[in-house]
Coordinates of N, CA and C and ligand atoms in Angstrom, one line a residue:
M8 N 86.2 -262.8 -182.4 CA 84.8 -263.3 -182.6 C 84.6 -263.7 -184.1
L9 N 84.2 -264.9 -184.3 CA 84.0 -265.3 -185.7 C 82.5 -265.4 -186.0
L10 N 82.1 -265.0 -187.2 CA 80.7 -264.9 -187.5 C 80.5 -265.3 -189.0
D11 N 79.4 -266.0 -189.3 CA 79.1 -266.3 -190.7 C 78.4 -265.0 -191.2
A12 N 79.1 -264.2 -192.0 CA 78.6 -262.9 -192.4 C 77.4 -263.1 -193.3
R13 N 77.3 -264.1 -194.1 CA 76.1 -264.3 -195.0 C 74.9 -264.7 -194.2
K14 N 75.1 -265.6 -193.2 CA 74.0 -265.9 -192.4 C 73.5 -264.7 -191.6
A15 N 74.5 -263.9 -191.1 CA 74.2 -262.7 -190.3 C 73.4 -261.8 -191.1
A16 N 73.8 -261.6 -192.4 CA 73.1 -260.7 -193.3 C 71.7 -261.2 -193.6
T17 N 71.5 -262.5 -193.8 CA 70.2 -263.0 -194.0 C 69.3 -262.8 -192.8
R18 N 69.8 -262.9 -191.7 CA 69.0 -262.7 -190.4 C 69.0 -261.3 -190.0
A19 N 69.6 -260.4 -190.7 CA 69.7 -258.9 -190.3 C 70.2 -258.7 -188.9
V20 N 71.3 -259.4 -188.6 CA 71.9 -259.3 -187.3 C 72.5 -257.9 -187.1
H21 N 72.2 -257.4 -185.9 CA 72.7 -256.1 -185.5 C 73.5 -256.3 -184.2
I22 N 74.8 -255.9 -184.2 CA 75.6 -256.1 -183.0 C 76.1 -254.7 -182.6
Q23 N 75.9 -254.4 -181.3 CA 76.4 -253.2 -180.8 C 77.2 -253.6 -179.5
G24 N 78.3 -252.9 -179.3 CA 79.0 -253.2 -178.1 C 80.3 -252.4 -177.9
G25 N 80.9 -252.6 -176.8 CA 82.2 -251.8 -176.5 C 83.3 -252.8 -176.6
L26 N 84.5 -252.2 -176.9 CA 85.7 -253.0 -176.9 C 86.7 -252.3 -176.0
R27 N 87.7 -253.1 -175.5 CA 88.8 -252.5 -174.9 C 90.0 -252.5 -175.9
A28 N 90.9 -251.5 -175.8 CA 92.0 -251.4 -176.7 C 92.8 -252.7 -176.7
A29 N 92.9 -253.4 -175.6 CA 93.7 -254.6 -175.5 C 93.1 -255.7 -176.4
Q30 N 91.8 -255.6 -176.8 CA 91.2 -256.6 -177.6 C 91.5 -256.4 -179.1
V31 N 92.1 -255.3 -179.4 CA 92.5 -255.0 -180.8 C 93.9 -254.5 -180.8
P32 N 94.8 -255.5 -180.6 CA 96.2 -255.2 -180.3 C 97.0 -254.4 -181.3
E33 N 96.6 -254.6 -182.6 CA 97.3 -253.8 -183.7 C 97.0 -252.4 -183.6
F34 N 95.7 -252.1 -183.3 CA 95.3 -250.7 -183.1 C 95.9 -250.2 -181.8
A35 N 95.8 -251.0 -180.7 CA 96.4 -250.5 -179.4 C 97.8 -250.1 -179.6
A36 N 98.6 -250.8 -180.4 CA 100.0 -250.5 -180.6 C 100.2 -249.1 -181.1
L37 N 99.2 -248.5 -181.7 CA 99.3 -247.1 -182.3 C 99.0 -246.0 -181.2
L38 N 98.5 -246.5 -180.1 CA 98.0 -245.6 -179.1 C 99.1 -245.3 -178.0
A39 N 98.8 -244.2 -177.2 CA 99.7 -243.8 -176.1 C 99.4 -244.6 -174.9
G40 N 98.2 -245.2 -174.8 CA 97.8 -246.0 -173.7 C 96.6 -246.8 -174.0
E41 N 96.2 -247.7 -173.1 CA 95.0 -248.5 -173.4 C 93.8 -248.0 -172.7
E42 N 93.8 -246.8 -172.1 CA 92.6 -246.3 -171.5 C 91.7 -245.8 -172.7
G43 N 90.5 -245.4 -172.3 CA 89.6 -244.9 -173.4 C 88.5 -245.9 -173.7
T44 N 87.6 -245.5 -174.6 CA 86.5 -246.3 -174.9 C 86.4 -246.5 -176.4
I45 N 85.9 -247.7 -176.8 CA 85.7 -248.0 -178.2 C 84.3 -248.5 -178.4
A46 N 83.4 -247.9 -179.2 CA 82.1 -248.4 -179.4 C 81.9 -248.9 -180.8
V47 N 81.3 -250.0 -181.0 CA 81.2 -250.6 -182.3 C 79.8 -250.9 -182.6
D48 N 79.4 -250.7 -183.8 CA 78.0 -251.0 -184.3 C 78.1 -251.7 -185.7
L49 N 77.7 -252.9 -185.7 CA 77.7 -253.7 -187.0 C 76.3 -254.1 -187.3
A50 N 75.8 -253.7 -188.5 CA 74.5 -254.0 -189.0 C 74.6 -254.8 -190.3
F51 N 74.2 -256.1 -190.2 CA 74.3 -256.9 -191.4 C 72.9 -256.9 -192.1
S52 N 73.0 -256.9 -193.4 CA 71.7 -257.0 -194.2 C 72.0 -257.4 -195.6
K53 N 71.0 -257.7 -196.4 CA 71.1 -257.9 -197.8 C 70.6 -256.7 -198.5
D54 N 71.4 -256.2 -199.5 CA 70.9 -255.0 -200.2 C 70.0 -255.4 -201.4
D55 N 69.5 -254.4 -202.1 CA 68.5 -254.8 -203.2 C 69.2 -255.5 -204.4
Q56 N 70.5 -255.6 -204.4 CA 71.2 -256.4 -205.4 C 71.4 -257.8 -205.0
G57 N 71.0 -258.1 -203.8 CA 71.2 -259.4 -203.2 C 72.6 -259.6 -202.6
R58 N 73.3 -258.5 -202.4 CA 74.6 -258.6 -201.8 C 74.5 -258.7 -200.3
Y59 N 75.4 -259.4 -199.7 CA 75.5 -259.5 -198.2 C 76.3 -258.3 -197.8
V60 N 75.7 -257.4 -197.1 CA 76.5 -256.1 -196.7 C 76.5 -256.0 -195.2
V61 N 77.5 -255.2 -194.8 CA 77.5 -254.8 -193.3 C 77.9 -253.4 -193.2
Q62 N 77.1 -252.7 -192.4 CA 77.4 -251.3 -192.1 C 78.2 -251.3 -190.8
L63 N 79.4 -250.8 -190.9 CA 80.3 -250.9 -189.8 C 80.6 -249.4 -189.3
K64 N 80.2 -249.2 -188.0 CA 80.5 -247.9 -187.4 C 81.3 -248.1 -186.2
V65 N 82.3 -247.2 -186.1 CA 83.2 -247.2 -184.9 C 83.2 -245.8 -184.3
E66 N 83.2 -245.7 -183.0 CA 83.4 -244.4 -182.3 C 84.3 -244.7 -181.2
A67 N 85.4 -243.9 -181.1 CA 86.3 -244.2 -180.0 C 86.9 -242.9 -179.4
D68 N 87.2 -242.9 -178.2 CA 88.0 -241.8 -177.5 C 89.2 -242.6 -177.0
V69 N 90.4 -242.3 -177.5 CA 91.6 -243.0 -177.2 C 92.7 -242.0 -176.9
A70 N 93.7 -242.5 -176.2 CA 94.9 -241.7 -175.9 C 95.9 -241.9 -177.1
V71 N 96.3 -240.8 -177.6 CA 97.4 -240.9 -178.7 C 98.5 -240.0 -178.3
T72 N 99.6 -240.0 -179.1 CA 100.7 -239.1 -178.7 C 100.7 -237.9 -179.6
C73 N 100.8 -236.7 -178.9 CA 100.9 -235.5 -179.7 C 102.3 -235.4 -180.4
Q74 N 102.3 -235.2 -181.7 CA 103.5 -235.2 -182.4 C 104.4 -233.9 -182.2
R75 N 103.8 -232.9 -181.5 CA 104.5 -231.7 -181.2 C 105.3 -231.8 -179.9
C76 N 104.6 -232.2 -178.8 CA 105.2 -232.2 -177.5 C 105.5 -233.7 -177.1
L77 N 105.0 -234.7 -177.8 CA 105.2 -236.1 -177.5 C 104.4 -236.5 -176.2
G78 N 103.5 -235.6 -175.7 CA 102.7 -235.9 -174.6 C 101.5 -236.6 -175.0
P79 N 100.8 -237.3 -174.1 CA 99.5 -238.0 -174.4 C 98.4 -237.0 -174.6
M80 N 97.5 -237.3 -175.4 CA 96.3 -236.5 -175.6 C 95.1 -237.4 -176.0
L81 N 93.9 -236.9 -175.7 CA 92.7 -237.7 -176.0 C 92.3 -237.4 -177.4
Q82 N 92.0 -238.4 -178.2 CA 91.6 -238.1 -179.6 C 90.2 -238.9 -179.8
H83 N 89.3 -238.1 -180.4 CA 88.0 -238.8 -180.8 C 88.1 -239.3 -182.2
I84 N 87.8 -240.5 -182.5 CA 87.8 -240.9 -183.9 C 86.5 -241.6 -184.2
S85 N 86.1 -241.5 -185.4 CA 84.9 -242.2 -185.9 C 85.0 -242.7 -187.3
G86 N 84.4 -243.8 -187.5 CA 84.5 -244.4 -188.9 C 83.1 -245.0 -189.2
N87 N 82.8 -245.0 -190.5 CA 81.5 -245.5 -190.9 C 81.7 -246.0 -192.4
T88 N 81.7 -247.3 -192.5 CA 81.9 -247.9 -193.8 C 80.9 -249.0 -194.1
R89 N 80.6 -249.0 -195.4 CA 79.6 -250.1 -195.9 C 80.4 -251.1 -196.7
L90 N 80.4 -252.3 -196.2 CA 81.2 -253.4 -196.8 C 80.3 -254.4 -197.4
A91 N 80.7 -255.0 -198.5 CA 80.0 -256.1 -199.1 C 80.8 -257.4 -199.0
V92 N 80.2 -258.5 -198.6 CA 80.9 -259.7 -198.5 C 81.3 -260.3 -199.9
V93 N 82.5 -260.5 -200.1 CA 83.0 -261.1 -201.4 C 83.9 -262.3 -201.1
M94 N 83.9 -263.2 -202.1 CA 84.7 -264.4 -201.9 C 86.1 -264.3 -202.7
T95 N 86.1 -263.5 -203.7 CA 87.3 -263.5 -204.5 C 87.7 -262.0 -204.8
D96 N 88.9 -261.8 -205.3 CA 89.4 -260.5 -205.7 C 88.6 -260.0 -206.9
Q97 N 88.1 -260.9 -207.8 CA 87.3 -260.4 -208.9 C 86.0 -259.8 -208.4
Q98 N 85.4 -260.5 -207.5 CA 84.1 -259.9 -206.9 C 84.4 -258.6 -206.3
A99 N 85.5 -258.5 -205.6 CA 85.9 -257.2 -204.9 C 86.0 -256.1 -205.9
A100 N 86.7 -256.4 -207.1 CA 86.9 -255.4 -208.1 C 85.6 -254.9 -208.8
A101 N 84.6 -255.8 -208.8 CA 83.4 -255.5 -209.4 C 82.4 -254.7 -208.6
L102 N 82.8 -254.4 -207.3 CA 81.9 -253.7 -206.4 C 81.7 -252.2 -206.9
P103 N 80.5 -251.7 -206.7 CA 80.4 -250.2 -206.9 C 81.2 -249.4 -205.9
R104 N 81.4 -248.2 -206.2 CA 82.3 -247.3 -205.4 C 81.9 -247.2 -203.9
H105 N 80.6 -247.2 -203.6 CA 80.2 -246.9 -202.3 C 80.3 -248.2 -201.4
L106 N 80.8 -249.3 -201.9 CA 80.9 -250.5 -201.1 C 82.4 -250.9 -201.1
D107 N 82.9 -251.2 -199.9 CA 84.2 -251.7 -199.8 C 84.1 -253.2 -199.7
P108 N 85.1 -253.9 -200.2 CA 85.0 -255.4 -200.1 C 85.4 -255.9 -198.7
L109 N 84.6 -256.9 -198.3 CA 84.9 -257.7 -197.1 C 85.2 -259.1 -197.6
L110 N 86.5 -259.3 -197.7 CA 86.9 -260.6 -198.3 C 86.8 -261.7 -197.2
V111 N 85.9 -262.6 -197.5 CA 85.7 -263.7 -196.5 C 86.2 -265.0 -197.1
E112 N 87.2 -265.6 -196.3 CA 87.7 -266.9 -196.8 C 87.0 -267.9 -196.0
G113 N 86.4 -268.9 -196.7 CA 85.5 -269.9 -196.0 C 84.2 -269.2 -195.6
Q114 N 83.7 -269.7 -194.5 CA 82.4 -269.2 -194.1 C 82.5 -268.0 -193.2
M115 N 83.5 -268.0 -192.4 CA 83.5 -267.1 -191.2 C 84.3 -265.8 -191.5
C116 N 83.8 -264.7 -190.9 CA 84.6 -263.5 -190.9 C 84.9 -263.1 -189.5
N117 N 86.1 -262.6 -189.3 CA 86.6 -262.3 -188.0 C 86.2 -260.9 -187.7
L118 N 85.3 -260.7 -186.8 CA 84.8 -259.4 -186.5 C 85.8 -258.5 -185.8
H119 N 86.6 -259.1 -184.9 CA 87.7 -258.2 -184.3 C 88.6 -257.7 -185.3
A120 N 89.0 -258.5 -186.3 CA 90.0 -258.0 -187.3 C 89.3 -257.0 -188.2
L121 N 88.0 -257.2 -188.5 CA 87.3 -256.2 -189.3 C 87.2 -254.8 -188.6
V122 N 86.8 -254.9 -187.3 CA 86.7 -253.7 -186.5 C 88.1 -253.0 -186.3
E123 N 89.1 -253.8 -186.1 CA 90.4 -253.3 -185.9 C 90.9 -252.6 -187.1
E124 N 90.7 -253.1 -188.3 CA 91.1 -252.4 -189.5 C 90.4 -251.1 -189.7
E125 N 89.1 -251.1 -189.3 CA 88.3 -249.8 -189.4 C 88.9 -248.8 -188.4
L126 N 89.2 -249.2 -187.2 CA 89.8 -248.3 -186.2 C 91.1 -247.7 -186.7
I127 N 91.9 -248.6 -187.3 CA 93.2 -248.1 -187.7 C 93.1 -247.1 -188.9
L128 N 92.1 -247.3 -189.8 CA 91.8 -246.4 -190.9 C 91.3 -245.1 -190.3
A129 N 90.5 -245.1 -189.3 CA 89.9 -243.9 -188.7 C 90.9 -243.1 -187.9
L130 N 92.0 -243.6 -187.5 CA 92.9 -242.9 -186.7 C 93.8 -242.0 -187.5
P131 N 93.8 -240.7 -187.2 CA 94.6 -239.8 -188.0 C 96.1 -240.2 -187.9
P132 N 96.9 -240.1 -188.9 CA 98.3 -240.6 -188.8 C 99.1 -239.7 -187.9
F133 N 98.7 -238.4 -187.8 CA 99.4 -237.5 -186.9 C 98.4 -236.8 -186.1
N134 N 98.7 -236.6 -184.8 CA 97.8 -236.0 -183.8 C 98.5 -234.9 -183.1
Y135 N 97.8 -233.8 -183.0 CA 98.4 -232.6 -182.3 C 97.4 -232.0 -181.3
H136 N 97.9 -231.7 -180.1 CA 97.1 -230.9 -179.1 C 96.6 -229.6 -179.8
K137 N 95.5 -229.1 -179.3 CA 95.2 -227.7 -179.6 C 96.4 -226.8 -179.1
Q138 N 96.7 -225.8 -179.8 CA 97.9 -224.9 -179.5 C 97.9 -224.6 -178.0
S139 N 96.7 -224.2 -177.5 CA 96.6 -223.7 -176.1 C 96.8 -224.9 -175.1
E140 N 96.7 -226.1 -175.5 CA 96.8 -227.3 -174.6 C 98.1 -228.0 -174.7
C141 N 98.9 -227.6 -175.8 CA 100.1 -228.4 -176.0 C 101.2 -227.9 -175.1
S142 N 101.9 -228.8 -174.5 CA 102.9 -228.4 -173.5 C 104.1 -227.8 -174.2
T143 N 104.3 -228.0 -175.5 CA 105.4 -227.3 -176.2 C 105.2 -225.8 -176.2
S144 N 103.9 -225.5 -176.6 CA 103.6 -224.0 -176.7 C 103.6 -223.4 -175.3
L145 N 103.2 -224.2 -174.3 CA 103.3 -223.6 -172.9 C 104.7 -223.4 -172.6
A146 N 105.6 -224.3 -172.9 CA 107.0 -224.1 -172.6 C 107.6 -222.9 -173.3
V147 N 107.1 -222.6 -174.5 CA 107.6 -221.4 -175.2 C 107.2 -220.2 -174.4
Y148 N 105.9 -220.1 -174.0 CA 105.5 -219.0 -173.3 C 106.1 -218.8 -171.9
A149 N 106.5 -220.0 -171.3 CA 107.0 -220.0 -169.9 C 108.5 -219.6 -169.9
D150 N 109.1 -219.7 -171.1 CA 110.6 -219.5 -171.2 C 110.9 -218.0 -170.8
P151 N 111.8 -217.8 -169.9 CA 112.1 -216.5 -169.5 C 112.6 -215.7 -170.7
I152 N 112.2 -214.4 -170.8 CA 112.7 -213.6 -171.9 C 114.1 -213.3 -171.6
E153 N 115.0 -213.4 -172.6 CA 116.4 -213.1 -172.4 C 116.6 -211.7 -171.7
E154 N 117.3 -211.8 -170.6 CA 117.4 -210.6 -169.8 C 118.3 -209.6 -170.6
P155 N 117.8 -208.3 -170.6 CA 118.6 -207.3 -171.3 C 120.0 -207.1 -170.5
E156 N 121.0 -206.7 -171.3 CA 122.3 -206.6 -170.8 C 122.4 -205.8 -169.5
Q157 N 121.6 -204.7 -169.4 CA 121.6 -203.8 -168.3 C 121.3 -204.4 -167.0
A158 N 120.3 -205.4 -167.0 CA 119.9 -206.0 -165.8 C 121.0 -206.8 -165.1
R159 N 122.0 -207.2 -165.9 CA 123.1 -208.0 -165.4 C 124.2 -207.2 -164.7
T160 N 124.0 -205.9 -164.6 CA 125.0 -205.1 -164.0 C 125.3 -205.6 -162.6
N161 N 126.5 -205.6 -162.2 CA 126.9 -206.0 -160.9 C 126.2 -205.1 -159.8
P162 N 125.4 -205.7 -158.9 CA 124.7 -204.9 -157.9 C 125.6 -204.0 -157.1
F163 N 126.9 -204.5 -156.9 CA 127.8 -203.6 -156.1 C 128.2 -202.4 -156.8
E164 N 128.3 -202.5 -158.2 CA 128.6 -201.3 -159.0 C 127.5 -200.3 -158.8
V165 N 126.2 -200.8 -158.8 CA 125.1 -199.8 -158.6 C 125.2 -199.1 -157.3
L166 N 125.5 -200.0 -156.2 CA 125.6 -199.4 -154.9 C 126.7 -198.3 -154.9
G167 N 127.8 -198.7 -155.5 CA 128.9 -197.7 -155.5 C 128.5 -196.4 -156.2
R168 N 127.7 -196.5 -157.3 CA 127.3 -195.3 -158.0 C 126.4 -194.5 -157.1
L169 N 125.5 -195.2 -156.3 CA 124.6 -194.5 -155.4 C 125.4 -193.7 -154.4
K170 N 126.4 -194.4 -153.9 CA 127.3 -193.7 -152.9 C 127.9 -192.5 -153.4
L171 N 128.4 -192.6 -154.7 CA 129.1 -191.5 -155.3 C 128.1 -190.3 -155.4
D172 N 126.8 -190.7 -155.8 CA 125.8 -189.6 -156.0 C 125.6 -188.9 -154.7
E173 N 125.5 -189.7 -153.6 CA 125.3 -189.1 -152.3 C 126.4 -188.1 -152.0
E174 N 127.6 -188.6 -152.2 CA 128.8 -187.8 -151.9 C 128.8 -186.5 -152.6
H175 N 128.3 -186.6 -153.9 CA 128.3 -185.3 -154.7 C 127.3 -184.4 -154.2
Q176 N 126.2 -184.9 -153.6 CA 125.1 -184.0 -153.1 C 125.6 -183.3 -151.8
E177 N 126.5 -183.9 -151.1 CA 127.0 -183.2 -149.8 C 127.7 -182.0 -150.1
Ligands
ZN334 ZN1 101.2 -231.4 -177.6

């Protein structure tokens, strides 16, 4: 979706909506599956310095791969960034710290690409189940404890010994 960010800022456009992972393929490529929900909130405005800014919020529940057991898990991610529309790298470099540059070439900014970048930034690089939910730790607990040597005694030997004991008693 293309949008004129400066016009949107002048008109104080506010966009809220949901996305499917398939609509942000670079982000989807980092996931374990395309199920889940992605909620996006974009609020365009002009700040008191006359800059065109956009407050971008993303909230998502997506399936990622646990790096311990390699099984799928649900991960909640959220991002919240304030961006200022800039036309050049010099303008970007001059921005104060609390503003990230949104480099717009020509008039239009690609909202999907913007949201996709924010989602990728918000996604932790490594994800792990909680210890109690991870199938690796379950496997460790389920592993049979190495049987002590004694238990492997041939059952016939035991029978034989019982017999001997009985004979001794007679
Ligand atoms: Zn796991």
